[in-house]
Each structure stands twice: as structure tokens, then as C-alpha cells.
PDB file of C-alpha atoms in Angstrom:
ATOM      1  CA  UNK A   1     162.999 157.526  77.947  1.00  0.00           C
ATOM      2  CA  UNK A   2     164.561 154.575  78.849  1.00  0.00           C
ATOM      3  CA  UNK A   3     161.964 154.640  82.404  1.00  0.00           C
ATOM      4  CA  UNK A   4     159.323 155.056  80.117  1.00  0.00           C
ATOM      5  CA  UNK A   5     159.992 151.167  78.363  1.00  0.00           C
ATOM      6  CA  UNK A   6     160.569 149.880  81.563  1.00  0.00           C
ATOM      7  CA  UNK A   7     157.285 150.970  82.690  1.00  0.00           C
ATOM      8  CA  UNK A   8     155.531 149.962  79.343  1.00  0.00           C
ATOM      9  CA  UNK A   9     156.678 146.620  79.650  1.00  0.00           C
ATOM     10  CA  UNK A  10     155.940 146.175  83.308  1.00  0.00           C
ATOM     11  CA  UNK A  11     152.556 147.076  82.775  1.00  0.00           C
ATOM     12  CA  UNK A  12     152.350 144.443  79.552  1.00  0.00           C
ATOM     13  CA  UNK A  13     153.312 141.836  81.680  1.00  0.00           C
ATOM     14  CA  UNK A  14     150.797 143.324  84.307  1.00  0.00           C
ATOM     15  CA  UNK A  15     148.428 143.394  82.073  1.00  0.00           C
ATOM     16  CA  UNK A  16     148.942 139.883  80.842  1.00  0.00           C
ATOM     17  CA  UNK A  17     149.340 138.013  83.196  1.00  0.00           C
ATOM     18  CA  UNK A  18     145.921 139.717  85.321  1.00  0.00           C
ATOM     19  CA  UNK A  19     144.298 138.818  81.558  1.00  0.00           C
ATOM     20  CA  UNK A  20     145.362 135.192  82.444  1.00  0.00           C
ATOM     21  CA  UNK A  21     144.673 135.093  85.635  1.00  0.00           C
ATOM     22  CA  UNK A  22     140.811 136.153  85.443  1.00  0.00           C
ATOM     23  CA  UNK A  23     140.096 133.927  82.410  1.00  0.00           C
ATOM     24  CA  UNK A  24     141.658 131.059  85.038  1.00  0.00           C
ATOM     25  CA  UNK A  25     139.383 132.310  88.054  1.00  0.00           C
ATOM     26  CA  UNK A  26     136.236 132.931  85.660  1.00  0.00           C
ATOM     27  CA  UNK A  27     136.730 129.583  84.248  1.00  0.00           C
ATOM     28  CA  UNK A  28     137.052 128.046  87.891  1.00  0.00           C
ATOM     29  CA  UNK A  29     133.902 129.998  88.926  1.00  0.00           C
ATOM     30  CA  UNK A  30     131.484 129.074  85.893  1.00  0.00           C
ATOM     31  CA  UNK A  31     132.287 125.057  86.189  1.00  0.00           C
ATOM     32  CA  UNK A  32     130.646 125.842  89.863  1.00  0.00           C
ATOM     33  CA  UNK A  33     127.314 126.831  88.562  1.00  0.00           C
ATOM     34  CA  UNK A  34     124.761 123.860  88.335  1.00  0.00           C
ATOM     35  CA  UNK A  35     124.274 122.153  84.953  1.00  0.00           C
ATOM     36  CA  UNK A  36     120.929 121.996  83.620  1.00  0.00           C
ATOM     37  CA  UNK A  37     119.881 118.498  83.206  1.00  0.00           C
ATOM     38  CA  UNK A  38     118.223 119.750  80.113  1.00  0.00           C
ATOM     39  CA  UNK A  39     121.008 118.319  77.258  1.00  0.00           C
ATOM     40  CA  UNK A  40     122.734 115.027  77.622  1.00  0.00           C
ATOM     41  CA  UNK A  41     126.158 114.951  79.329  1.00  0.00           C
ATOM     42  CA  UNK A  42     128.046 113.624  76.338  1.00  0.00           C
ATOM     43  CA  UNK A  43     126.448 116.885  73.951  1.00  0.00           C
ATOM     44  CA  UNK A  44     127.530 119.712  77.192  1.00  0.00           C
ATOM     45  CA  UNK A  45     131.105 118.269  77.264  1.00  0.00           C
ATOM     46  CA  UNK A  46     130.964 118.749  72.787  1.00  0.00           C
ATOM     47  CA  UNK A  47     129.682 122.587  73.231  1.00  0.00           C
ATOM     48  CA  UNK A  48     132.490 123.058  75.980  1.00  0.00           C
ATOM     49  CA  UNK A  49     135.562 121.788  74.668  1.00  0.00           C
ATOM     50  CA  UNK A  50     134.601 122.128  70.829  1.00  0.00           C
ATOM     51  CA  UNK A  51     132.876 125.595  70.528  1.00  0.00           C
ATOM     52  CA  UNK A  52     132.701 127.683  73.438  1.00  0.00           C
ATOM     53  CA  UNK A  53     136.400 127.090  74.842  1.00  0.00           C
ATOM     54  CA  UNK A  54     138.275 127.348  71.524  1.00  0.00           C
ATOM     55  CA  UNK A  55     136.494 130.476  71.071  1.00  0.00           C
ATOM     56  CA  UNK A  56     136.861 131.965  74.677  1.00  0.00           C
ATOM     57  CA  UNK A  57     140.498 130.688  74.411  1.00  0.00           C
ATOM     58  CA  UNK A  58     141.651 132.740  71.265  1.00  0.00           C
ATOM     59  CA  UNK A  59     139.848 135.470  72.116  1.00  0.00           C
ATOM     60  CA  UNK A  60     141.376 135.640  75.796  1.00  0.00           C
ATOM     61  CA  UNK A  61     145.289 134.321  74.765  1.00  0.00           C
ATOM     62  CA  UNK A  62     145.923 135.358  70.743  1.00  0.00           C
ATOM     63  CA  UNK A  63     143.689 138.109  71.121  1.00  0.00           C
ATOM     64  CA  UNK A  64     143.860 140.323  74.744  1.00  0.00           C
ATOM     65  CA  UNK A  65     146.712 138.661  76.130  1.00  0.00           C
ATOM     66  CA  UNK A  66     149.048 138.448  72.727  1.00  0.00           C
ATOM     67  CA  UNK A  67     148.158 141.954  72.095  1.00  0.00           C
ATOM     68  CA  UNK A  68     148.725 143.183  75.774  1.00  0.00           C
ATOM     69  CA  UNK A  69     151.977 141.944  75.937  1.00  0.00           C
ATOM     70  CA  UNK A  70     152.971 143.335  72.129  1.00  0.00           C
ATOM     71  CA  UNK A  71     155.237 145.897  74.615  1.00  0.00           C
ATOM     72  CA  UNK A  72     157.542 143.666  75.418  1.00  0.00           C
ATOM     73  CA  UNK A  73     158.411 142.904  71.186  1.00  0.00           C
ATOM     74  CA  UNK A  74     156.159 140.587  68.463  1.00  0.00           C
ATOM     75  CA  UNK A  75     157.939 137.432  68.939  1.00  0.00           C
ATOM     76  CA  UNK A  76     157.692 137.857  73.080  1.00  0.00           C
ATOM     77  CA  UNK A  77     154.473 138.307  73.360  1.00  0.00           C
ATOM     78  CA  UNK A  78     153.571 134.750  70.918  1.00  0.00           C
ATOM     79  CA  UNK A  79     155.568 133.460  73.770  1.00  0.00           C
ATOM     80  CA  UNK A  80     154.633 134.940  76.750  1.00  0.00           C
ATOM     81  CA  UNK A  81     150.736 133.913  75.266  1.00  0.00           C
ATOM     82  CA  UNK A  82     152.061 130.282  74.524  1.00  0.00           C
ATOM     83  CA  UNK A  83     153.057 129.549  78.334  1.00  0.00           C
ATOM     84  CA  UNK A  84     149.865 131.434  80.211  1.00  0.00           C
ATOM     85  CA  UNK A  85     148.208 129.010  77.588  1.00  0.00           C
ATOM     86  CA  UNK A  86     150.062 126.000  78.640  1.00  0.00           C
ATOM     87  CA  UNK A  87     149.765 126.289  82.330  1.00  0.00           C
ATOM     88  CA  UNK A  88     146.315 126.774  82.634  1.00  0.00           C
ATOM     89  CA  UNK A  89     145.710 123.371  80.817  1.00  0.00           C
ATOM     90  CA  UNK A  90     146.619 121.521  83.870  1.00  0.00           C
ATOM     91  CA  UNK A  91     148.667 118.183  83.535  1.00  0.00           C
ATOM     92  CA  UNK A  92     152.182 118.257  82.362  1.00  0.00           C
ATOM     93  CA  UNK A  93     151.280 116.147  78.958  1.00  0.00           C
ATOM     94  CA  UNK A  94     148.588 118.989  78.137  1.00  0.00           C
ATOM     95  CA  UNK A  95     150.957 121.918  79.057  1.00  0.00           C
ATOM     96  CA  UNK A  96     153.671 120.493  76.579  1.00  0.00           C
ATOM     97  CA  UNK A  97     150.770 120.018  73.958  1.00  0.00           C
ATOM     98  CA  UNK A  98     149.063 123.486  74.666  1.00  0.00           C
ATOM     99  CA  UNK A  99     152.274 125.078  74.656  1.00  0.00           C
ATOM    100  CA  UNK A 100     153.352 123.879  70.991  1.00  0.00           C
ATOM    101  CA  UNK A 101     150.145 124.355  69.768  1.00  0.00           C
ATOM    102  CA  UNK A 102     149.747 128.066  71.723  1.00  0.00           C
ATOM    103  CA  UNK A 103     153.168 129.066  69.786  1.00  0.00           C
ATOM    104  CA  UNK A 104     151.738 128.025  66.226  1.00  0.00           C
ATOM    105  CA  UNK A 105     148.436 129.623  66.501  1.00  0.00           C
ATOM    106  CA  UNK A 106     150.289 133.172  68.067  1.00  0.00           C
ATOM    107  CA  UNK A 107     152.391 132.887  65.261  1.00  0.00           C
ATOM    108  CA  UNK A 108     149.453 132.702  63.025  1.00  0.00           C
ATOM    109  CA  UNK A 109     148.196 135.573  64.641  1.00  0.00           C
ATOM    110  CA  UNK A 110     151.141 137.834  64.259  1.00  0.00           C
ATOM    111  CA  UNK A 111     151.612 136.986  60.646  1.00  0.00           C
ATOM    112  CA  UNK A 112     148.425 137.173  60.059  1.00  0.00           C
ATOM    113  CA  UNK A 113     146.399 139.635  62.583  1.00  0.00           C
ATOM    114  CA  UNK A 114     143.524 137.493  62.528  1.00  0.00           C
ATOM    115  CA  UNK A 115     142.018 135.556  65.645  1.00  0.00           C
ATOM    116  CA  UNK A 116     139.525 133.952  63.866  1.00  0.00           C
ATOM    117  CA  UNK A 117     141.651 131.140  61.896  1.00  0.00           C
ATOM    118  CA  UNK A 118     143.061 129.738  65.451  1.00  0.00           C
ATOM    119  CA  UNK A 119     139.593 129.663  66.174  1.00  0.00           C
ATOM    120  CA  UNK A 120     139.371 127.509  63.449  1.00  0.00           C
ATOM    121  CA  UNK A 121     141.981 125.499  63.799  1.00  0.00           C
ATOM    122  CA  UNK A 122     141.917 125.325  67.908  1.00  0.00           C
ATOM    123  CA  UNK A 123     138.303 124.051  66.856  1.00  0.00           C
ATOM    124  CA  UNK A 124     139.452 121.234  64.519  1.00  0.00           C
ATOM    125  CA  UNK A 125     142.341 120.549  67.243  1.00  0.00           C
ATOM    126  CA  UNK A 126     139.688 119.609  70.044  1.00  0.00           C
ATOM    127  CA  UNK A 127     137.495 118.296  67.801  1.00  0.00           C
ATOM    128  CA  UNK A 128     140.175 115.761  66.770  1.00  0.00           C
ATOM    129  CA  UNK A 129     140.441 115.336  70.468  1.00  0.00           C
ATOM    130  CA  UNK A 130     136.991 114.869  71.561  1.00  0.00           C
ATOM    131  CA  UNK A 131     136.244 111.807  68.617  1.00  0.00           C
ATOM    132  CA  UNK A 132     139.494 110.116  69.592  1.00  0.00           C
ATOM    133  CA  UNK A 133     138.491 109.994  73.915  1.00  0.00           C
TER     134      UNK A 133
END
């Protein structure tokens, strides 16, 4: 029996982290493609950061990776999503940001089971961001 956790959580934290890993290498492969010169630059950086990443983003972390990792115990896996959140946003000042606000919206998730209201509020977040820079 005891094998048999050992092995569930192994393959959690498997799981998880290959989760985190292809959302990284995805991301790294679609800001390759050429940008159609078709909407102003200022309008493709608002439909990036303000619709299609916070919705990726919960989807990917508080959704597949939060669940994946629900093996290892509830409050683990909020965690486990908070810091694959933080280090794929880069500089330390956004993994220390990402990483507070990846621990509120798992724990909105777990008490909550929904994805969609971190997509709300991860929406409002970077929108917050985006009028302020």
C-alpha cells in the first residue's frame, strides 16, 4: 500500500511539473511565430496579457496542474501550482508577485472548485497592470 502512494505522488509531481513544462515550451514556441501587422502593437500586447494569458494561465496552473498534483494533499498542490506559476514569470520581482498571487487564486480554487473566478480576477490583476505601464 504504502508503494502504491509513493508511486501516486511521483507520478503527480510527474505529471505536474511535464504540465508546466509544456505550457513554458508552447509559450516559448508561439512568441516565435510572425505577428500579423494587421492590429496595432499596443491592442496585441492588451489581447495577450489581458485575455488570452489569464485564461491559458488558470486553465494550465489552477486547473491541470492544481488538480494533477491533488496526490500529493489539497494544500500541496495550491503550492506546488503557486511556484511552477512563479518561475515561469521570469524576473525575481514577478516571481515574488506571481507567487503570492498564484497561492490566493489556488486557494480560491480549492475552496471553491471553480477556475473561472481566477480568471476573473487574474484578468482584473493584469488589467490593473497593463493601465499602470
Amino acid at each position: 500500500m504504502e508503494q502504491n502512494t509513493k508511486t501516486t505522488k511521483r507520478n503527480a509531481l510527474l505529471a505536474a511539473f511535464g504540465c508546466a513544462v509544456g505550457y513554458l515550451l508552447g509559450g516559448k514556441l508561439l512568441a516565435l511565430l510572425p505577428v500579423p501587422a494587421l492590429l496595432p502593437e499596443r491592442l496585441l500586447s492588451f489581447l495577450h496579457h489581458c485575455a488570452a494569458a489569464p485564461i491559458a494561465e488558470e486553465l494550465v496552473f489552477r486547473g491541470a496542474i492544481q488538480g494533477l498534483a491533488k496526490p500529493l494533499g489539497r494544500w500541496q498542490a495550491v503550492l506546488l501550482q503557486a511556484v511552477l506559476f512563479a518561475v515561469q514569470h521570469g524576473t525575481p520581482a514577478g516571481m515574488a508577485y506571481a507567487l503570492v498571487c498564484g497561492l490566493a487564486l489556488g486557494a480560491l480554487r480549492e475552496r471553491t472548485g471553480k477556475v473561472w473566478l481566477g480568471m476573473l480576477l487574474h484578468t482584473l490583476n493584469n488589467l490593473l497592470v497593463f493601465a499602470a505601464g
